[in-house]
Amino acid sequence: MARRLCTEESLVTVLRPIYPRHTNRYGTLHGGRLAGWMLEAGGMAAMRASRGYTVLGAMDYLFMLSPGRLGENLHVYAWVIGSTTHTLDVLVYAEAHPIGGGGARPVSVSLQTHVAVDGEGRPRPHGVEAGPCSLEAEELAETHRYWLEARRPLVERRREIASSSAPLDAVYRRTSYFFVSPEDTFTLPGVLDASRLFYYIDQMAAVPAIEFTGAPMVTAGFDAAVFASPARVGDLVKLESGITGAGRSSLEVAVRVAAKNPQLEETERTVALLYATMVAVDEEGRPRPLPRRPLLSGERMREYLERRRLREDRRRGVGRIVEQARRLAGG
């Protein structure tokens, strides 16, 4: 019989002071560092609820709502809001608290699916039935249902993504490599953790954006992504990034993550494929027009505009989710 877990009781809180090593030249928190902390908190909530190992299976849009600043304390809250036999769905919300006092400021929000696994990385039933147990949390049930429907097409593409070895379809492509080491693991020993991977993804997304425009760029968010295949300690990970769209002050950058064990495998497998939004900023850290725009085909621009429309549709619902999260956090 499944163990009932109330969303309200599943809360995990992580406190992160923002030190200089976490920030960029403007004194604001690096996007990859923020994403890593959000995923780390989500993984903690999932492991605590499932009483065992978990790995990230999918992530809905991770929105950057405002910058975390040097000297502030970042409070990251994670709740398990739903479950299936093998998965736990987690809402993660972060807000900044100024050291000198004052009101908390929303910084980021994300919805994540974590898969319960055994010590070998195989899916396992976790025996948890998660959901709201009070009127205050009841609205999250609607959010959860909407999320399940919206992510379905992406999850259905999981096998297709994992089996693909095609190079990234983008312009101004860049490639980088690294070997997975034990320090890159967290929620499952021997497996590259998503919180660590997103730091690399953020760095790689910035490379073509900054090199092409010649302007400082900051991360505005990451689109939904499914993690189709794990990368393990000893694997050679390839990161490909390239420009796939351009707005007035922003670039859309696609990032493909692939991995293989050089001693055992000849063909790489795709770990994840996702899009990051990078924004050009001036010396004060404010958005500015792109100083240089990429030449993109009509078809590529149409595909980009459709992704941007979906991104903006999802962002319109973020305010409601933030209010739900703030109430649950007692803010």
CSV table of C-alpha atoms in Angstrom, one decimal:
chain,number,residue,atom,x,y,z
A,1,MET,CA,0.0,0.0,0.0
A,2,ALA,CA,1.3,3.4,-1.0
A,3,ARG,CA,2.5,5.8,1.8
A,4,ARG,CA,0.6,9.1,1.7
A,5,LEU,CA,2.9,12.1,1.6
A,6,CYS,CA,1.3,15.6,2.0
A,7,THR,CA,2.9,18.3,-0.1
A,8,GLU,CA,3.0,20.6,2.8
A,9,GLU,CA,5.1,18.1,4.8
A,10,SER,CA,7.5,17.4,2.0
A,11,LEU,CA,9.2,20.8,2.2
A,12,VAL,CA,13.0,20.9,1.9
A,13,THR,CA,14.7,24.3,2.4
A,14,VAL,CA,18.2,25.1,1.3
A,15,LEU,CA,20.0,28.3,2.3
A,16,ARG,CA,22.7,29.6,0.0
A,17,PRO,CA,24.7,32.8,0.8
A,18,ILE,CA,25.7,34.5,-2.5
A,19,TYR,CA,29.5,34.9,-2.4
A,20,PRO,CA,31.8,36.6,-4.9
A,21,ARG,CA,32.7,33.3,-6.5
A,22,HIS,CA,29.1,32.7,-7.3
A,23,THR,CA,28.6,36.0,-9.2
A,24,ASN,CA,29.5,37.6,-12.5
A,25,ARG,CA,31.1,41.0,-13.2
A,26,TYR,CA,27.9,42.8,-12.2
A,27,GLY,CA,27.7,41.2,-8.8
A,28,THR,CA,24.7,39.0,-9.7
A,29,LEU,CA,24.4,35.3,-9.4
A,30,HIS,CA,25.5,33.1,-12.3
A,31,GLY,CA,22.6,31.5,-14.1
A,32,GLY,CA,24.2,28.1,-14.1
A,33,ARG,CA,24.9,28.3,-10.4
A,34,LEU,CA,21.3,29.2,-9.7
A,35,ALA,CA,20.0,26.4,-11.9
A,36,GLY,CA,22.3,23.9,-10.1
A,37,TRP,CA,21.0,25.0,-6.7
A,38,MET,CA,17.4,24.7,-7.8
A,39,LEU,CA,18.0,21.2,-9.1
A,40,GLU,CA,20.0,20.3,-6.0
A,41,ALA,CA,17.1,21.3,-3.8
A,42,GLY,CA,14.6,19.3,-6.0
A,43,GLY,CA,16.8,16.3,-5.8
A,44,MET,CA,17.0,16.5,-2.0
A,45,ALA,CA,13.2,16.7,-1.7
A,46,ALA,CA,12.8,13.7,-4.1
A,47,MET,CA,15.4,11.6,-2.2
A,48,ARG,CA,13.8,12.4,1.2
A,49,ALA,CA,10.3,11.5,0.0
A,50,SER,CA,11.3,8.3,-1.8
A,51,ARG,CA,13.8,7.2,0.9
A,52,GLY,CA,16.4,6.3,-1.7
A,53,TYR,CA,18.3,7.4,-4.8
A,54,THR,CA,16.7,9.6,-7.5
A,55,VAL,CA,17.8,11.1,-10.8
A,56,LEU,CA,16.4,14.0,-12.8
A,57,GLY,CA,14.1,12.8,-15.5
A,58,ALA,CA,12.6,16.0,-16.9
A,59,MET,CA,12.5,19.7,-16.1
A,60,ASP,CA,9.9,22.3,-17.0
A,61,TYR,CA,11.0,25.8,-17.9
A,62,LEU,CA,13.4,27.2,-15.3
A,63,PHE,CA,12.6,30.9,-15.2
A,64,MET,CA,15.0,33.5,-13.9
A,65,LEU,CA,12.6,36.1,-12.4
A,66,SER,CA,15.1,38.6,-10.9
A,67,PRO,CA,18.9,38.4,-10.3
A,68,GLY,CA,20.3,37.2,-7.0
A,69,ARG,CA,22.9,39.7,-5.8
A,70,LEU,CA,26.2,39.5,-4.0
A,71,GLY,CA,25.7,39.4,-0.3
A,72,GLU,CA,22.1,38.3,-0.3
A,73,ASN,CA,20.9,35.0,1.1
A,74,LEU,CA,19.1,32.7,-1.4
A,75,HIS,CA,16.3,30.6,0.1
A,76,VAL,CA,15.4,27.6,-2.1
A,77,TYR,CA,12.2,25.8,-1.3
A,78,ALA,CA,11.2,22.4,-2.8
A,79,TRP,CA,7.9,20.5,-2.4
A,80,VAL,CA,6.8,17.1,-3.8
A,81,ILE,CA,3.5,18.0,-5.5
A,82,GLY,CA,2.6,14.7,-7.2
A,83,SER,CA,3.8,11.2,-8.0
A,84,THR,CA,3.5,8.2,-10.2
A,85,THR,CA,4.8,4.7,-9.5
A,86,HIS,CA,8.4,5.6,-10.3
A,87,THR,CA,8.5,9.4,-10.4
A,88,LEU,CA,8.1,12.3,-8.0
A,89,ASP,CA,7.2,15.8,-9.3
A,90,VAL,CA,8.8,18.6,-7.4
A,91,LEU,CA,8.0,22.4,-7.4
A,92,VAL,CA,11.1,24.5,-6.6
A,93,TYR,CA,11.0,28.2,-5.8
A,94,ALA,CA,13.9,30.5,-4.8
A,95,GLU,CA,13.8,34.0,-3.3
A,96,ALA,CA,16.5,36.4,-2.3
A,97,HIS,CA,16.7,37.9,1.2
A,98,PRO,CA,18.8,41.1,1.5
A,99,ILE,CA,21.3,41.0,4.4
A,100,GLY,CA,20.1,44.4,5.7
A,101,GLY,CA,16.5,43.3,5.9
A,102,GLY,CA,13.6,44.1,3.7
A,103,GLY,CA,11.2,42.0,1.8
A,104,ALA,CA,12.1,38.8,0.0
A,105,ARG,CA,12.3,39.0,-3.8
A,106,PRO,CA,11.3,36.0,-6.1
A,107,VAL,CA,14.4,34.9,-8.1
A,108,SER,CA,13.4,31.6,-9.8
A,109,VAL,CA,10.8,28.9,-10.2
A,110,SER,CA,10.9,25.5,-11.7
A,111,LEU,CA,9.0,22.2,-12.0
A,112,GLN,CA,11.0,19.0,-12.0
A,113,THR,CA,10.4,15.3,-12.4
A,114,HIS,CA,12.7,13.0,-10.5
A,115,VAL,CA,12.9,9.3,-11.1
A,116,ALA,CA,13.4,6.9,-8.1
A,117,VAL,CA,16.2,4.5,-9.0
A,118,ASP,CA,18.1,1.6,-7.3
A,119,GLY,CA,21.8,1.6,-6.8
A,120,GLU,CA,22.4,0.5,-10.4
A,121,GLY,CA,20.3,3.4,-11.8
A,122,ARG,CA,17.2,1.3,-12.7
A,123,PRO,CA,13.8,2.7,-12.0
A,124,ARG,CA,12.2,1.4,-8.8
A,125,PRO,CA,8.7,1.9,-7.3
A,126,HIS,CA,9.0,4.3,-4.4
A,127,GLY,CA,5.7,3.5,-2.7
A,128,VAL,CA,4.7,7.2,-2.2
A,129,GLU,CA,1.4,8.9,-3.1
A,130,ALA,CA,2.1,12.6,-2.9
A,131,GLY,CA,-0.4,15.4,-3.1
A,132,PRO,CA,-1.9,18.4,-1.2
A,133,CYS,CA,-3.6,17.8,2.1
A,134,SER,CA,-4.9,21.3,2.8
A,135,LEU,CA,-6.9,24.0,1.0
A,136,GLU,CA,-3.8,26.2,0.9
A,137,ALA,CA,-2.0,23.6,-1.2
A,138,GLU,CA,-5.0,22.5,-3.3
A,139,GLU,CA,-4.3,24.9,-6.1
A,140,LEU,CA,-1.0,23.0,-6.7
A,141,ALA,CA,-3.1,20.0,-7.8
A,142,GLU,CA,-4.3,22.0,-10.8
A,143,THR,CA,-0.8,23.2,-11.5
A,144,HIS,CA,0.4,19.6,-11.4
A,145,ARG,CA,-2.3,18.4,-13.8
A,146,TYR,CA,-1.5,21.2,-16.3
A,147,TRP,CA,2.2,20.4,-16.1
A,148,LEU,CA,1.7,16.7,-16.7
A,149,GLU,CA,-0.2,17.5,-19.9
A,150,ALA,CA,2.2,20.1,-21.1
A,151,ARG,CA,5.3,18.0,-20.7
A,152,ARG,CA,3.8,14.9,-22.4
A,153,PRO,CA,5.1,15.6,-25.9
A,154,LEU,CA,8.6,16.1,-24.6
A,155,VAL,CA,8.6,12.9,-22.5
A,156,GLU,CA,7.3,10.9,-25.5
A,157,ARG,CA,10.4,12.1,-27.5
A,158,ARG,CA,12.7,10.7,-24.8
A,159,ARG,CA,13.7,7.5,-26.7
A,160,GLU,CA,14.1,9.4,-30.0
A,161,ILE,CA,16.4,11.9,-28.3
A,162,ALA,CA,18.5,9.3,-26.5
A,163,SER,CA,19.1,7.3,-29.8
A,164,SER,CA,20.1,10.3,-31.8
A,165,SER,CA,23.8,10.9,-32.6
A,166,ALA,CA,23.1,13.7,-35.1
A,167,PRO,CA,25.2,16.9,-34.5
A,168,LEU,CA,23.4,20.0,-33.2
A,169,ASP,CA,21.4,21.9,-35.8
A,170,ALA,CA,22.4,25.5,-35.1
A,171,VAL,CA,24.6,28.3,-36.4
A,172,TYR,CA,27.9,29.5,-34.9
A,173,ARG,CA,28.4,26.2,-33.2
A,174,ARG,CA,30.9,25.5,-30.5
A,175,THR,CA,32.0,22.2,-28.9
A,176,SER,CA,33.6,21.3,-25.6
A,177,TYR,CA,34.4,18.1,-23.7
A,178,PHE,CA,35.0,16.9,-20.2
A,179,PHE,CA,35.3,13.6,-18.3
A,180,VAL,CA,32.8,12.8,-15.6
A,181,SER,CA,34.5,12.5,-12.2
A,182,PRO,CA,33.2,11.5,-8.8
A,183,GLU,CA,32.9,15.2,-7.8
A,184,ASP,CA,30.3,15.6,-10.5
A,185,THR,CA,27.8,13.2,-8.8
A,186,PHE,CA,25.3,13.8,-6.1
A,187,THR,CA,21.9,12.0,-5.9
A,188,LEU,CA,23.3,8.7,-7.3
A,189,PRO,CA,26.9,7.6,-6.9
A,190,GLY,CA,28.6,7.1,-10.2
A,191,VAL,CA,26.1,9.2,-12.3
A,192,LEU,CA,26.6,12.8,-13.4
A,193,ASP,CA,24.2,14.9,-11.4
A,194,ALA,CA,21.9,17.4,-13.2
A,195,SER,CA,22.8,20.1,-10.7
A,196,ARG,CA,26.4,19.8,-11.8
A,197,LEU,CA,25.6,19.4,-15.5
A,198,PHE,CA,23.6,22.6,-15.6
A,199,TYR,CA,26.7,24.6,-14.6
A,200,TYR,CA,28.5,23.3,-17.6
A,201,ILE,CA,25.4,23.9,-19.8
A,202,ASP,CA,25.2,27.5,-18.7
A,203,GLN,CA,28.8,28.1,-19.4
A,204,MET,CA,28.5,26.5,-22.9
A,205,ALA,CA,25.4,28.4,-23.8
A,206,ALA,CA,27.3,31.7,-23.1
A,207,VAL,CA,30.2,30.8,-25.4
A,208,PRO,CA,28.5,31.3,-28.9
A,209,ALA,CA,26.4,34.1,-27.6
A,210,ILE,CA,29.3,36.2,-26.2
A,211,GLU,CA,31.7,35.3,-29.0
A,212,PHE,CA,29.2,36.2,-31.8
A,213,THR,CA,27.8,39.4,-30.4
A,214,GLY,CA,30.9,40.6,-28.6
A,215,ALA,CA,28.6,41.8,-25.8
A,216,PRO,CA,28.2,40.7,-22.2
A,217,MET,CA,25.4,38.2,-21.9
A,218,VAL,CA,23.4,36.9,-18.9
A,219,THR,CA,21.1,33.9,-18.7
A,220,ALA,CA,17.4,34.6,-18.6
A,221,GLY,CA,16.2,31.0,-18.4
A,222,PHE,CA,16.2,27.4,-19.7
A,223,ASP,CA,13.4,25.7,-21.6
A,224,ALA,CA,11.8,22.4,-20.7
A,225,ALA,CA,14.1,19.4,-21.1
A,226,VAL,CA,14.0,15.7,-20.8
A,227,PHE,CA,17.1,13.8,-19.6
A,228,ALA,CA,17.1,10.8,-21.9
A,229,SER,CA,20.3,8.9,-20.9
A,230,PRO,CA,22.6,9.1,-17.9
A,231,ALA,CA,26.3,10.0,-18.1
A,232,ARG,CA,28.5,8.0,-15.7
A,233,VAL,CA,31.8,8.5,-14.0
A,234,GLY,CA,34.5,7.8,-16.6
A,235,ASP,CA,32.3,8.9,-19.6
A,236,LEU,CA,33.5,11.5,-22.0
A,237,VAL,CA,30.8,14.2,-22.2
A,238,LYS,CA,30.5,16.4,-25.3
A,239,LEU,CA,28.7,19.7,-25.1
A,240,GLU,CA,27.6,21.3,-28.3
A,241,SER,CA,26.0,24.8,-28.4
A,242,GLY,CA,24.9,27.1,-31.2
A,243,ILE,CA,22.5,30.0,-31.9
A,244,THR,CA,19.0,29.1,-33.0
A,245,GLY,CA,17.1,32.4,-32.7
A,246,ALA,CA,17.4,36.1,-32.0
A,247,GLY,CA,15.1,38.8,-30.6
A,248,ARG,CA,15.8,42.4,-30.0
A,249,SER,CA,18.1,42.0,-27.0
A,250,SER,CA,18.2,38.2,-26.6
A,251,LEU,CA,19.6,35.1,-28.3
A,252,GLU,CA,18.2,31.6,-28.1
A,253,VAL,CA,21.1,29.1,-27.8
A,254,ALA,CA,20.6,25.3,-28.2
A,255,VAL,CA,22.8,23.0,-26.1
A,256,ARG,CA,23.1,19.3,-26.8
A,257,VAL,CA,24.8,17.0,-24.2
A,258,ALA,CA,26.1,13.7,-25.4
A,259,ALA,CA,28.2,11.0,-23.7
A,260,LYS,CA,30.0,7.8,-24.3
A,261,ASN,CA,32.5,5.5,-22.5
A,262,PRO,CA,35.6,5.6,-24.8
A,263,GLN,CA,36.7,2.2,-23.7
A,264,LEU,CA,33.3,0.4,-24.2
A,265,GLU,CA,31.3,2.4,-26.7
A,266,GLU,CA,31.9,3.6,-30.3
A,267,THR,CA,28.7,5.7,-30.6
A,268,GLU,CA,27.7,8.6,-28.4
A,269,ARG,CA,24.3,8.8,-26.8
A,270,THR,CA,22.4,12.0,-26.3
A,271,VAL,CA,21.9,12.9,-22.6
A,272,ALA,CA,19.8,16.0,-23.1
A,273,LEU,CA,18.8,18.7,-25.7
A,274,LEU,CA,17.5,22.1,-24.5
A,275,TYR,CA,17.4,25.8,-25.2
A,276,ALA,CA,18.7,28.7,-23.1
A,277,THR,CA,17.8,32.3,-23.5
A,278,MET,CA,20.8,34.7,-23.2
A,279,VAL,CA,20.3,38.5,-22.9
A,280,ALA,CA,22.7,41.2,-23.9
A,281,VAL,CA,23.3,43.7,-21.1
A,282,ASP,CA,25.1,47.1,-20.7
A,283,GLU,CA,27.7,48.1,-18.1
A,284,GLU,CA,24.9,48.5,-15.5
A,285,GLY,CA,23.6,45.0,-16.2
A,286,ARG,CA,20.5,46.3,-18.0
A,287,PRO,CA,19.2,44.7,-21.2
A,288,ARG,CA,20.4,46.4,-24.4
A,289,PRO,CA,19.9,45.7,-28.1
A,290,LEU,CA,22.1,43.1,-29.7
A,291,PRO,CA,25.1,44.8,-31.3
A,292,ARG,CA,25.2,42.1,-33.9
A,293,ARG,CA,22.5,39.8,-35.2
A,294,PRO,CA,23.0,36.3,-36.7
A,295,LEU,CA,21.8,35.4,-40.2
A,296,LEU,CA,19.0,32.9,-39.7
A,297,SER,CA,17.0,31.2,-42.4
A,298,GLY,CA,13.2,31.8,-42.6
A,299,GLU,CA,12.5,28.3,-41.5
A,300,ARG,CA,14.8,28.6,-38.5
A,301,MET,CA,13.2,31.9,-37.5
A,302,ARG,CA,9.7,30.4,-37.7
A,303,GLU,CA,10.8,27.5,-35.5
A,304,TYR,CA,12.3,29.9,-33.0
A,305,LEU,CA,9.2,32.2,-32.9
A,306,GLU,CA,7.1,29.1,-32.2
A,307,ARG,CA,9.3,28.2,-29.3
A,308,ARG,CA,9.3,31.8,-28.0
A,309,ARG,CA,5.5,31.8,-28.2
A,310,LEU,CA,5.3,28.6,-26.0
A,311,ARG,CA,7.9,30.1,-23.7
A,312,GLU,CA,5.9,33.3,-23.2
A,313,ASP,CA,2.7,31.3,-22.7
A,314,ARG,CA,4.3,29.4,-19.9
A,315,ARG,CA,5.8,32.5,-18.4
A,316,ARG,CA,2.4,34.1,-18.1
A,317,GLY,CA,1.4,31.4,-15.6
A,318,VAL,CA,4.5,31.8,-13.5
A,319,GLY,CA,3.1,34.6,-11.3
A,320,ARG,CA,0.3,32.3,-10.0
A,321,ILE,CA,2.8,29.5,-9.2
A,322,VAL,CA,5.0,31.9,-7.4
A,323,GLU,CA,2.1,33.1,-5.2
A,324,GLN,CA,1.3,29.5,-4.4
A,325,ALA,CA,4.9,28.8,-3.5
A,326,ARG,CA,5.2,31.9,-1.3
A,327,ARG,CA,2.1,31.0,0.6
A,328,LEU,CA,3.4,27.5,1.3
A,329,ALA,CA,6.8,28.9,2.3
A,330,GLY,CA,5.0,31.2,4.8
A,331,GLY,CA,6.0,34.3,2.9
